[in-house]
Coordinates of C-alpha atoms and ligand atoms in Angstrom, one line a residue:
M757 CA 53.1 1.7 75.7
K758 CA 50.3 3.7 77.1
K759 CA 48.6 7.1 76.9
D760 CA 50.8 10.1 77.8
D761 CA 54.0 8.2 77.2
I762 CA 56.7 10.2 75.4
V763 CA 58.5 8.4 72.7
T764 CA 61.1 9.2 70.1
L765 CA 60.2 8.0 66.6
K766 CA 61.5 8.0 63.0
I767 CA 58.7 8.6 60.6
E768 CA 59.0 5.9 58.0
D769 CA 55.8 5.9 56.1
F770 CA 52.6 7.9 55.5
S771 CA 49.0 6.8 55.9
T772 CA 46.5 7.3 53.1
E773 CA 44.9 10.1 55.2
G774 CA 48.3 11.9 55.4
L775 CA 49.4 10.9 59.0
G776 CA 53.1 10.0 59.5
I777 CA 53.8 6.4 60.6
G778 CA 56.5 5.4 62.9
H779 CA 57.3 2.2 65.0
S780 CA 58.3 1.8 68.6
E781 CA 58.4 -1.3 70.7
G782 CA 56.9 -3.2 67.9
L783 CA 53.9 -1.0 67.8
T784 CA 52.7 1.4 65.1
L785 CA 52.1 5.0 65.9
F786 CA 50.3 7.5 63.6
V787 CA 51.4 11.1 64.1
K788 CA 49.8 14.2 62.5
D789 CA 52.0 17.0 61.1
T790 CA 55.1 14.9 60.5
V791 CA 56.9 14.1 57.2
I792 CA 58.6 10.8 56.1
G793 CA 62.2 11.1 57.3
D794 CA 61.5 13.2 60.5
V795 CA 62.9 12.0 63.8
A796 CA 60.4 13.3 66.3
E797 CA 59.4 13.3 69.9
V798 CA 55.8 12.5 70.3
K799 CA 53.2 12.0 73.1
V800 CA 50.9 9.0 72.9
M801 CA 47.2 10.1 72.9
K802 CA 45.4 6.9 72.4
M803 CA 46.6 3.3 72.2
K804 CA 44.9 0.2 70.7
K805 CA 46.3 -3.3 70.7
T806 CA 48.9 -3.0 68.0
Y807 CA 48.7 0.7 67.0
G808 CA 48.0 4.1 68.4
Y809 CA 47.9 7.9 67.8
A810 CA 50.4 10.3 69.0
R811 CA 50.8 14.1 69.0
L812 CA 53.9 15.8 67.7
L813 CA 55.9 17.5 70.5
R814 CA 59.0 18.5 68.6
I815 CA 61.0 17.6 65.6
L816 CA 64.5 16.4 66.7
T817 CA 65.9 15.9 63.2
P818 CA 63.8 17.3 60.3
S819 CA 63.3 15.2 57.2
P820 CA 65.3 16.5 54.1
D821 CA 61.8 16.8 52.5
R822 CA 60.4 19.0 55.3
V823 CA 59.6 22.7 54.5
E824 CA 58.0 25.4 56.5
A825 CA 54.3 25.4 55.7
P826 CA 53.5 28.4 53.5
C827 CA 50.0 28.8 55.1
P828 CA 49.3 30.2 58.6
V829 CA 46.5 27.6 59.3
A830 CA 48.3 24.6 57.8
R831 CA 48.1 22.5 61.0
P832 CA 44.7 23.2 62.4
C833 CA 42.9 23.2 59.0
G834 CA 41.9 19.8 57.7
G835 CA 42.2 20.6 54.1
C836 CA 45.9 20.2 53.2
Q837 CA 47.8 17.3 54.8
L838 CA 51.1 17.7 52.9
L839 CA 51.9 21.4 53.2
E840 CA 55.0 20.7 55.3
M841 CA 56.4 18.4 52.5
K842 CA 58.4 19.7 49.5
Y843 CA 56.3 19.5 46.4
E844 CA 58.6 17.0 44.7
A845 CA 58.3 14.7 47.7
Q846 CA 54.5 15.1 47.6
L847 CA 54.6 13.8 44.0
R848 CA 56.8 10.8 45.0
F849 CA 54.4 10.0 47.9
K850 CA 51.4 10.0 45.6
E851 CA 53.1 7.8 42.9
Q852 CA 54.0 5.4 45.7
K853 CA 50.5 5.4 47.1
V854 CA 49.0 4.4 43.7
R855 CA 51.7 1.7 43.2
N856 CA 51.1 0.3 46.8
N857 CA 47.4 0.1 46.3
L858 CA 47.7 -1.6 42.9
Q859 CA 50.1 -4.1 44.5
R860 CA 48.4 -4.8 47.8
I861 CA 44.8 -4.5 46.9
G862 CA 44.9 -5.1 43.1
G863 CA 47.5 -8.0 43.3
F864 CA 49.5 -6.5 40.4
T865 CA 53.1 -7.3 41.3
D866 CA 54.7 -4.8 38.9
P867 CA 52.0 -2.3 37.7
P868 CA 52.9 -0.6 34.4
M869 CA 53.2 2.9 35.9
E870 CA 53.9 6.0 34.0
P871 CA 55.5 8.9 36.0
I872 CA 53.0 11.1 37.8
I873 CA 51.8 14.2 35.9
G874 CA 52.6 16.9 38.4
M875 CA 51.8 20.5 38.5
E876 CA 54.3 23.2 37.7
S877 CA 55.9 24.5 40.9
R878 CA 55.2 28.1 41.8
V879 CA 58.7 29.1 40.7
M880 CA 58.1 27.6 37.3
Q881 CA 54.6 29.0 37.1
N882 CA 55.9 32.5 37.8
R883 CA 58.5 32.1 35.2
S884 CA 56.2 30.7 32.5
M885 CA 53.5 33.3 33.3
S886 CA 55.9 36.2 33.4
D887 CA 54.1 37.8 30.5
D888 CA 50.9 37.7 32.5
S889 CA 51.4 39.7 35.6
A890 CA 47.9 39.0 36.8
C891 CA 48.9 35.4 37.4
V892 CA 51.9 36.0 39.6
L893 CA 51.0 34.6 42.9
D894 CA 50.9 36.5 46.1
S895 CA 54.0 36.8 48.2
R896 CA 52.7 34.9 51.3
G897 CA 55.1 32.2 52.2
E898 CA 57.7 33.3 49.5
S899 CA 60.3 33.8 52.2
G900 CA 60.1 30.2 53.4
Q901 CA 61.5 27.2 51.6
G902 CA 57.9 26.1 50.8
M903 CA 57.8 28.3 47.7
D904 CA 57.6 25.4 45.3
H905 CA 54.1 24.5 46.4
P906 CA 51.5 25.0 43.7
F907 CA 48.7 27.3 44.9
R908 CA 45.6 29.1 43.5
Y909 CA 44.6 26.1 41.4
R910 CA 41.1 25.3 42.9
N911 CA 38.2 26.7 41.0
K912 CA 35.6 25.7 43.7
A913 CA 35.4 26.2 47.4
Q914 CA 32.6 25.6 49.9
F915 CA 33.0 27.7 53.0
P916 CA 31.0 26.8 56.1
I917 CA 29.8 29.8 58.0
S918 CA 29.9 29.9 61.8
R919 CA 30.8 32.0 64.9
D920 CA 34.0 31.9 66.8
K921 CA 34.3 31.7 70.6
N922 CA 33.7 35.5 70.8
G923 CA 30.6 35.3 68.7
K924 CA 32.2 36.9 65.6
L925 CA 31.0 35.6 62.3
I926 CA 33.6 33.5 60.5
A927 CA 34.0 31.5 57.3
G928 CA 36.6 29.0 56.5
F929 CA 37.2 25.3 56.7
Y930 CA 36.6 22.4 59.1
A931 CA 39.5 21.5 61.4
G932 CA 40.7 18.0 60.6
R933 CA 38.2 15.3 61.6
T934 CA 35.8 17.8 63.3
H935 CA 33.2 20.3 62.3
T936 CA 34.8 23.2 64.1
V937 CA 35.3 26.0 61.6
I938 CA 38.8 27.6 61.2
D939 CA 38.5 31.2 60.1
C940 CA 40.2 31.3 56.7
R941 CA 38.7 33.4 54.0
D942 CA 41.8 33.4 51.8
C943 CA 42.7 29.8 51.4
L944 CA 45.9 29.7 49.2
L945 CA 44.5 26.9 47.1
G946 CA 41.6 29.0 45.9
A947 CA 40.9 32.2 44.0
K948 CA 41.8 35.4 45.6
V949 CA 38.3 36.8 45.0
N950 CA 36.9 34.2 47.5
Q951 CA 37.9 36.5 50.4
T952 CA 36.2 39.6 48.9
I953 CA 33.0 37.6 48.4
L954 CA 33.0 36.1 51.9
D955 CA 33.6 39.5 53.5
I956 CA 30.6 40.9 51.6
V957 CA 28.4 37.9 52.7
L958 CA 29.5 38.1 56.4
N959 CA 29.0 41.9 56.5
H960 CA 25.5 41.4 55.1
M961 CA 24.7 38.9 57.8
E962 CA 26.1 41.2 60.5
K963 CA 24.1 44.2 59.2
Y964 CA 20.8 42.3 58.9
H965 CA 21.3 40.1 62.0
I966 CA 21.2 36.9 59.9
Q967 CA 22.3 33.9 61.9
P968 CA 24.7 31.2 60.7
Y969 CA 23.4 27.6 60.8
D970 CA 24.2 25.6 63.9
E971 CA 24.6 21.9 63.1
V972 CA 23.9 20.8 66.7
T973 CA 20.6 22.7 67.1
G974 CA 19.6 22.7 63.4
R975 CA 18.8 26.4 63.9
G976 CA 20.1 29.5 62.0
L977 CA 20.0 30.3 58.3
V978 CA 23.3 30.5 56.4
R979 CA 25.1 27.1 56.1
H980 CA 27.7 27.5 53.4
V981 CA 28.9 29.8 50.7
M982 CA 29.9 28.0 47.6
I983 CA 32.1 29.8 45.1
R984 CA 33.1 28.6 41.7
V985 CA 35.2 30.6 39.2
S986 CA 36.3 30.0 35.6
S987 CA 39.9 29.4 34.8
E988 CA 40.5 33.1 33.9
A989 CA 39.1 34.3 37.2
L990 CA 41.3 31.9 39.1
C991 CA 44.4 33.7 37.9
E992 CA 43.3 36.9 39.6
E993 CA 40.3 39.2 39.7
N994 CA 40.3 39.1 36.0
A995 CA 37.4 40.9 34.4
S996 CA 37.1 38.3 31.6
G997 CA 36.6 35.5 34.1
Q998 CA 33.2 34.3 35.4
I999 CA 32.3 34.0 39.0
M1000 CA 29.4 32.0 40.7
V1001 CA 28.2 32.5 44.2
C1002 CA 25.7 30.2 45.8
V1003 CA 24.6 30.8 49.4
V1004 CA 23.3 27.6 51.0
I1005 CA 20.5 28.3 53.4
N1006 CA 18.3 26.5 55.9
G1007 CA 15.1 28.4 54.8
A1008 CA 13.2 29.6 51.8
S1009 CA 14.8 33.1 51.4
L1010 CA 17.6 35.4 52.5
P1011 CA 16.7 38.7 54.2
E1012 CA 17.5 41.8 52.1
S1013 CA 19.0 39.6 49.3
G1014 CA 18.6 42.5 46.9
R1015 CA 21.2 44.4 48.8
L1016 CA 23.6 41.4 48.9
V1017 CA 23.2 41.1 45.2
Q1018 CA 24.0 44.8 44.7
D1019 CA 27.3 44.4 46.7
L1020 CA 28.3 41.2 45.0
C1021 CA 27.6 42.5 41.5
A1022 CA 30.2 45.2 42.0
I1023 CA 32.9 42.4 41.7
P1024 CA 34.2 42.2 38.1
G1025 CA 33.3 38.9 36.5
M1026 CA 30.2 38.2 38.7
T1027 CA 28.0 36.0 36.6
S1028 CA 25.7 33.9 38.7
I1029 CA 24.2 34.5 42.2
T1030 CA 21.9 31.8 43.6
L1031 CA 20.5 30.4 46.8
N1032 CA 20.5 26.7 47.5
I1033 CA 17.8 25.5 49.8
N1034 CA 19.0 22.8 52.2
R1035 CA 16.7 22.2 55.2
E1036 CA 17.9 18.7 56.0
R1037 CA 19.7 17.9 59.3
T1038 CA 22.6 16.4 57.4
N1039 CA 26.2 17.2 56.7
V1040 CA 25.6 17.0 52.9
I1041 CA 26.4 20.5 51.9
M1042 CA 24.0 21.3 49.0
G1043 CA 20.3 20.7 48.9
R1044 CA 18.5 20.0 45.6
Q1045 CA 16.7 23.3 45.0
I1046 CA 18.4 26.3 43.4
K1047 CA 16.8 29.8 43.4
L1048 CA 18.3 32.3 41.0
L1049 CA 18.9 35.7 42.7
W1050 CA 20.8 37.4 39.9
G1051 CA 22.4 36.8 36.5
Q1052 CA 22.3 33.3 35.0
E1053 CA 22.2 30.0 36.8
F1054 CA 25.6 28.8 35.4
I1055 CA 29.1 29.9 34.6
E1056 CA 31.2 28.9 31.6
D1057 CA 34.7 27.6 31.3
T1058 CA 36.9 26.3 28.6
I1059 CA 39.1 23.2 28.7
G1060 CA 41.1 22.1 25.7
G1061 CA 39.2 24.3 23.3
I1062 CA 35.7 23.0 24.5
R1063 CA 33.4 25.4 26.2
F1064 CA 31.4 24.1 29.2
R1065 CA 28.5 25.5 31.1
I1066 CA 28.5 24.5 34.8
S1067 CA 25.4 24.7 37.1
P1068 CA 25.8 24.9 40.9
L1069 CA 24.8 21.3 41.5
S1070 CA 26.9 19.8 38.7
F1071 CA 30.3 18.2 39.3
Y1072 CA 33.2 19.9 37.6
Q1073 CA 36.9 19.0 38.1
V1074 CA 38.4 21.5 40.6
N1075 CA 41.8 21.9 39.0
P1076 CA 41.4 23.2 35.5
R1077 CA 45.1 23.4 34.7
Q1078 CA 45.5 19.7 35.4
T1079 CA 42.1 18.7 34.0
E1080 CA 43.2 19.3 30.5
K1081 CA 46.2 16.9 31.1
L1082 CA 43.9 14.3 32.8
Y1083 CA 41.5 14.3 29.8
G1084 CA 44.4 14.3 27.4
K1085 CA 45.7 11.1 29.0
T1086 CA 42.2 9.6 29.0
L1087 CA 41.9 10.3 25.3
E1088 CA 45.4 8.9 24.6
Y1089 CA 44.5 5.7 26.5
A1090 CA 41.1 5.5 24.6
D1091 CA 43.2 5.4 21.4
L1092 CA 40.3 6.4 19.1
T1093 CA 40.3 6.3 15.3
G1094 CA 37.0 8.0 14.6
Q1095 CA 35.1 4.7 14.1
E1096 CA 34.4 3.7 17.7
T1097 CA 31.3 3.6 19.9
V1098 CA 32.3 4.9 23.3
W1099 CA 30.4 4.9 26.7
D1100 CA 31.4 7.5 29.3
L1101 CA 30.0 6.4 32.6
Y1102 CA 29.7 8.9 35.5
C1103 CA 30.0 11.7 32.9
G1104 CA 29.1 14.8 34.9
I1105 CA 28.5 17.7 32.5
G1106 CA 29.9 15.6 29.6
T1107 CA 33.4 16.9 29.8
I1108 CA 35.2 13.7 29.0
S1109 CA 32.4 12.6 26.6
L1110 CA 32.8 15.8 24.5
F1111 CA 36.6 15.4 24.5
L1112 CA 36.1 11.8 23.2
A1113 CA 33.3 12.7 20.7
Q1114 CA 35.8 14.6 18.6
K1115 CA 37.6 11.4 17.9
A1116 CA 34.8 8.8 18.0
R1117 CA 31.8 7.7 15.9
A1118 CA 29.4 8.0 18.8
V1119 CA 29.6 8.7 22.5
Y1120 CA 27.0 7.9 25.2
G1121 CA 27.2 9.5 28.6
V1122 CA 25.5 8.3 31.8
E1123 CA 25.2 10.5 35.0
I1124 CA 23.0 10.5 38.1
V1125 CA 22.5 14.2 38.6
P1126 CA 19.8 15.6 36.3
D1127 CA 21.2 19.2 36.3
A1128 CA 24.5 17.8 35.1
I1129 CA 22.9 16.0 32.2
R1130 CA 21.0 19.2 31.3
D1131 CA 24.4 20.9 31.2
A1132 CA 25.9 18.0 29.2
R1133 CA 23.3 18.3 26.5
Q1134 CA 23.7 22.1 26.3
N1135 CA 27.5 21.7 26.2
A1136 CA 27.2 19.4 23.2
Q1137 CA 25.1 22.0 21.4
L1138 CA 27.3 24.9 22.5
N1139 CA 30.3 23.1 20.9
H1140 CA 28.3 21.9 17.8
I1141 CA 29.0 18.3 18.8
T1142 CA 26.2 16.1 17.4
N1143 CA 27.5 12.5 18.0
A1144 CA 27.1 12.6 21.8
E1145 CA 23.9 11.5 23.6
F1146 CA 23.3 11.6 27.4
F1147 CA 21.2 9.5 29.8
V1148 CA 20.2 10.5 33.4
G1149 CA 20.4 7.6 35.8
K1150 CA 22.6 5.4 37.9
A1151 CA 25.3 3.8 35.9
E1152 CA 24.5 0.5 37.7
E1153 CA 21.0 0.7 36.4
V1154 CA 21.3 2.4 33.0
L1155 CA 24.1 0.2 31.7
P1156 CA 22.7 -3.2 32.5
E1157 CA 19.3 -2.1 31.3
K1158 CA 20.6 -0.8 28.0
Y1159 CA 22.6 -4.0 27.6
E1160 CA 19.8 -6.4 28.3
K1161 CA 17.1 -4.5 26.4
E1162 CA 19.0 -3.1 23.5
G1163 CA 22.1 -5.2 23.4
I1164 CA 24.3 -2.1 23.2
H1165 CA 27.8 -2.4 22.0
A1166 CA 30.9 -0.5 23.0
D1167 CA 34.4 -0.4 21.6
V1168 CA 35.7 1.6 24.5
I1169 CA 34.2 2.4 27.9
V1170 CA 35.5 5.2 30.1
V1171 CA 34.5 5.3 33.8
D1172 CA 35.1 8.1 36.2
P1173 CA 33.2 7.1 39.4
P1174 CA 33.2 8.8 42.8
R1175 CA 35.5 7.6 45.5
K1176 CA 33.6 4.4 46.3
G1177 CA 34.4 3.1 42.8
C1178 CA 32.1 1.2 40.4
E1179 CA 29.1 -1.0 41.6
Q1180 CA 29.6 -4.6 40.9
S1181 CA 26.8 -4.6 38.4
V1182 CA 28.6 -2.0 36.3
L1183 CA 31.7 -4.2 36.3
D1184 CA 29.7 -7.3 35.5
T1185 CA 27.9 -5.6 32.6
M1186 CA 31.2 -4.2 31.2
L1187 CA 32.6 -7.8 31.3
K1188 CA 29.5 -8.9 29.3
I1189 CA 29.8 -6.0 26.8
R1190 CA 33.5 -6.7 26.6
P1191 CA 34.9 -3.5 25.0
E1192 CA 38.3 -3.7 23.6
R1193 CA 39.5 -1.1 26.1
I1194 CA 38.3 0.3 29.4
V1195 CA 39.8 3.5 30.6
Y1196 CA 39.3 4.0 34.3
V1197 CA 39.7 7.5 35.8
S1198 CA 39.7 7.4 39.5
C1199 CA 40.0 9.7 42.5
D1200 CA 40.6 6.8 44.9
S1201 CA 43.4 4.4 44.0
A1202 CA 42.2 1.8 46.6
T1203 CA 38.8 1.3 44.9
L1204 CA 40.5 1.6 41.5
A1205 CA 42.8 -1.3 42.5
R1206 CA 39.8 -3.4 43.8
D1207 CA 37.8 -2.9 40.5
L1208 CA 40.8 -3.5 38.2
K1209 CA 41.5 -6.7 40.1
Y1210 CA 37.9 -7.8 39.4
L1211 CA 38.1 -6.9 35.7
C1212 CA 41.5 -8.4 35.2
A1213 CA 40.5 -11.7 36.8
D1214 CA 38.1 -12.1 33.9
G1215 CA 40.0 -11.5 30.7
Y1216 CA 41.3 -8.0 30.9
E1217 CA 45.0 -7.0 31.2
L1218 CA 46.3 -3.9 32.9
K1219 CA 48.3 -2.0 30.3
K1220 CA 49.1 1.4 31.7
V1221 CA 48.6 3.5 34.8
C1222 CA 49.2 7.2 35.1
P1223 CA 48.8 9.1 38.4
T1224 CA 47.8 12.7 37.8
E1225 CA 48.1 15.5 40.3
M1226 CA 44.7 17.2 40.8
F1227 CA 44.9 18.1 44.5
A1228 CA 48.3 19.5 45.2
N1229 CA 49.2 19.8 49.0
S1230 CA 46.5 17.3 49.9
C1231 CA 47.1 13.6 50.1
H1232 CA 44.5 12.8 47.3
V1233 CA 45.6 11.7 43.9
E1234 CA 43.8 11.1 40.6
T1235 CA 44.8 8.1 38.4
V1236 CA 44.0 7.1 34.8
A1237 CA 44.4 3.4 34.0
L1238 CA 44.0 1.4 30.8
I1239 CA 43.0 -2.2 30.6
S1240 CA 42.6 -4.1 27.3
W1241 CA 40.9 -7.3 26.4
K1242 CA 43.4 -10.1 26.4
E1243 CA 42.9 -12.2 23.3
T1244 CA 42.2 -15.8 24.3
V1245 CA 42.5 -19.0 22.4
A1246 CA 38.7 -19.1 22.3
D1247 CA 38.7 -15.6 20.7
V1248 CA 41.0 -16.7 18.0
F1249 CA 39.5 -20.1 17.1
G1250 CA 35.9 -19.5 18.3
Q1251 CA 34.1 -21.9 20.5
Ligands
SAH2739 N1 33.7 12.6 34.3 C1 33.2 13.8 34.9 C2 32.6 13.6 36.3 C3 33.4 12.7 37.3 S1 32.9 12.9 39.0 C4 34.2 14.9 35.0 O1 35.4 14.6 34.8 O2 33.9 16.0 35.2 C5 31.8 11.5 39.2 C6 30.4 11.8 38.7 O3 29.6 10.6 38.9 C7 29.6 12.9 39.4 O4 29.1 13.8 38.4 C8 28.5 12.2 40.1 O5 27.3 13.0 40.2 C9 28.3 11.0 39.3 N2 27.7 9.8 39.9 C10 27.8 9.5 41.2 N3 27.2 8.3 41.4 C11 26.7 7.9 40.2 C12 26.0 6.7 39.8 N4 25.7 5.7 40.6 N5 25.7 6.6 38.5 C13 26.0 7.6 37.6 N6 26.7 8.7 38.0 C14 27.1 8.9 39.3

């Protein structure tokens, strides 16, 4: 098989990045925009020894799981990989992805999986929210069969600003695997108010001849617009919701920012307008410095009855409807009686810590971002929680240090690391501390499987795994896993 060959394929599997996988002449082909079960005609773009990439030419027989994508930029945009798949099928795919990783990478032959916690489909949402007309979703895509996709769930979006071929200012998302911006100000995953905000920012740039940042030359001022909204504001432009706008710039100030503030303030719910200074030649979106333009530096949101303040640089889960379920599962697995000492590593603004603190004797949180720890301490106060303490630093430094210097104890440890998983020193220290239970919250089931394998080789046993939907329509999946210390003969009789 070689470049430009045209082949007919049945798509049998899906890669972790959301590409369809088919086989022909003993070779594996990866094809974008296909769904498991499609029979498709594809054109080979690039061939390696045993595998290659092909472009979809046409679908010959559509998969029973195929739906019309309810978004006009579904294919060019790199954000959602599963929009052409029925929502039920997305959930099955994610469950299978977690199971596969636990089996192949983790070596767990029959992982103790609970069914995935999915989102309510749009149809169900509309029905259950019928008493709240503000939450009824817009009608785009309703005519297609894709109406069961959950939308408008993301509370945060970071829009790169650029110019199109004709020089017009645009805001949107990167096309898959590139840094070309697709103009899309009303992403269906996000809040409707995003579009209003972006229109105001782009008009402001047009009026005062402010240039967008150019990654290639490193010139230009406005890099990204980050928008974060509270759960209420996510439903619609709800006056009781709170909205944060942070304009990321390659400079010290934004021309005529007072006028921009004036326009943005007219939006009901506007709470925080800031600049973020990022002068680095990097594709990391946010710099470290925040300058307040108007209002306060944070917004507030409530999950499970706990109120959280969130600063621009702090991590906060993007899907508030599902976060409550994720934290609920974490708390269930932690199985606290009120007597336990609990460590929450990678704690962000203390969300899981404060959930746990209500049922524990003491909770200690560790997080690398100083602003997030400042938020975490404020959040404890805000909710009158006095048994939670927070430390700034790397989990891989703070935990071993606390263990070696203070001999700290833990009955339960919760970890919620970024995609790369836990550093080995964190795993080794946990093995030394030997808590009864470790609850591992993960946004990458491959590194989760790797880390669980390490822990379970040394005395822990995998008890339960629950995939949880946090990123509907994308191929990412969140997972909560519980491992418990396996009592050994030495534990019983002493050594
Ligand atoms: N549990 C929190 C945050 C999870 S996201 C929540 O549910 O909201 C992962 C967090 O780990 C982020 O806040 C990130 O800043 C932090 N982090 C990344 N690397 C870290 C490290 N080496 N040590 C401690 N925290 C880290």
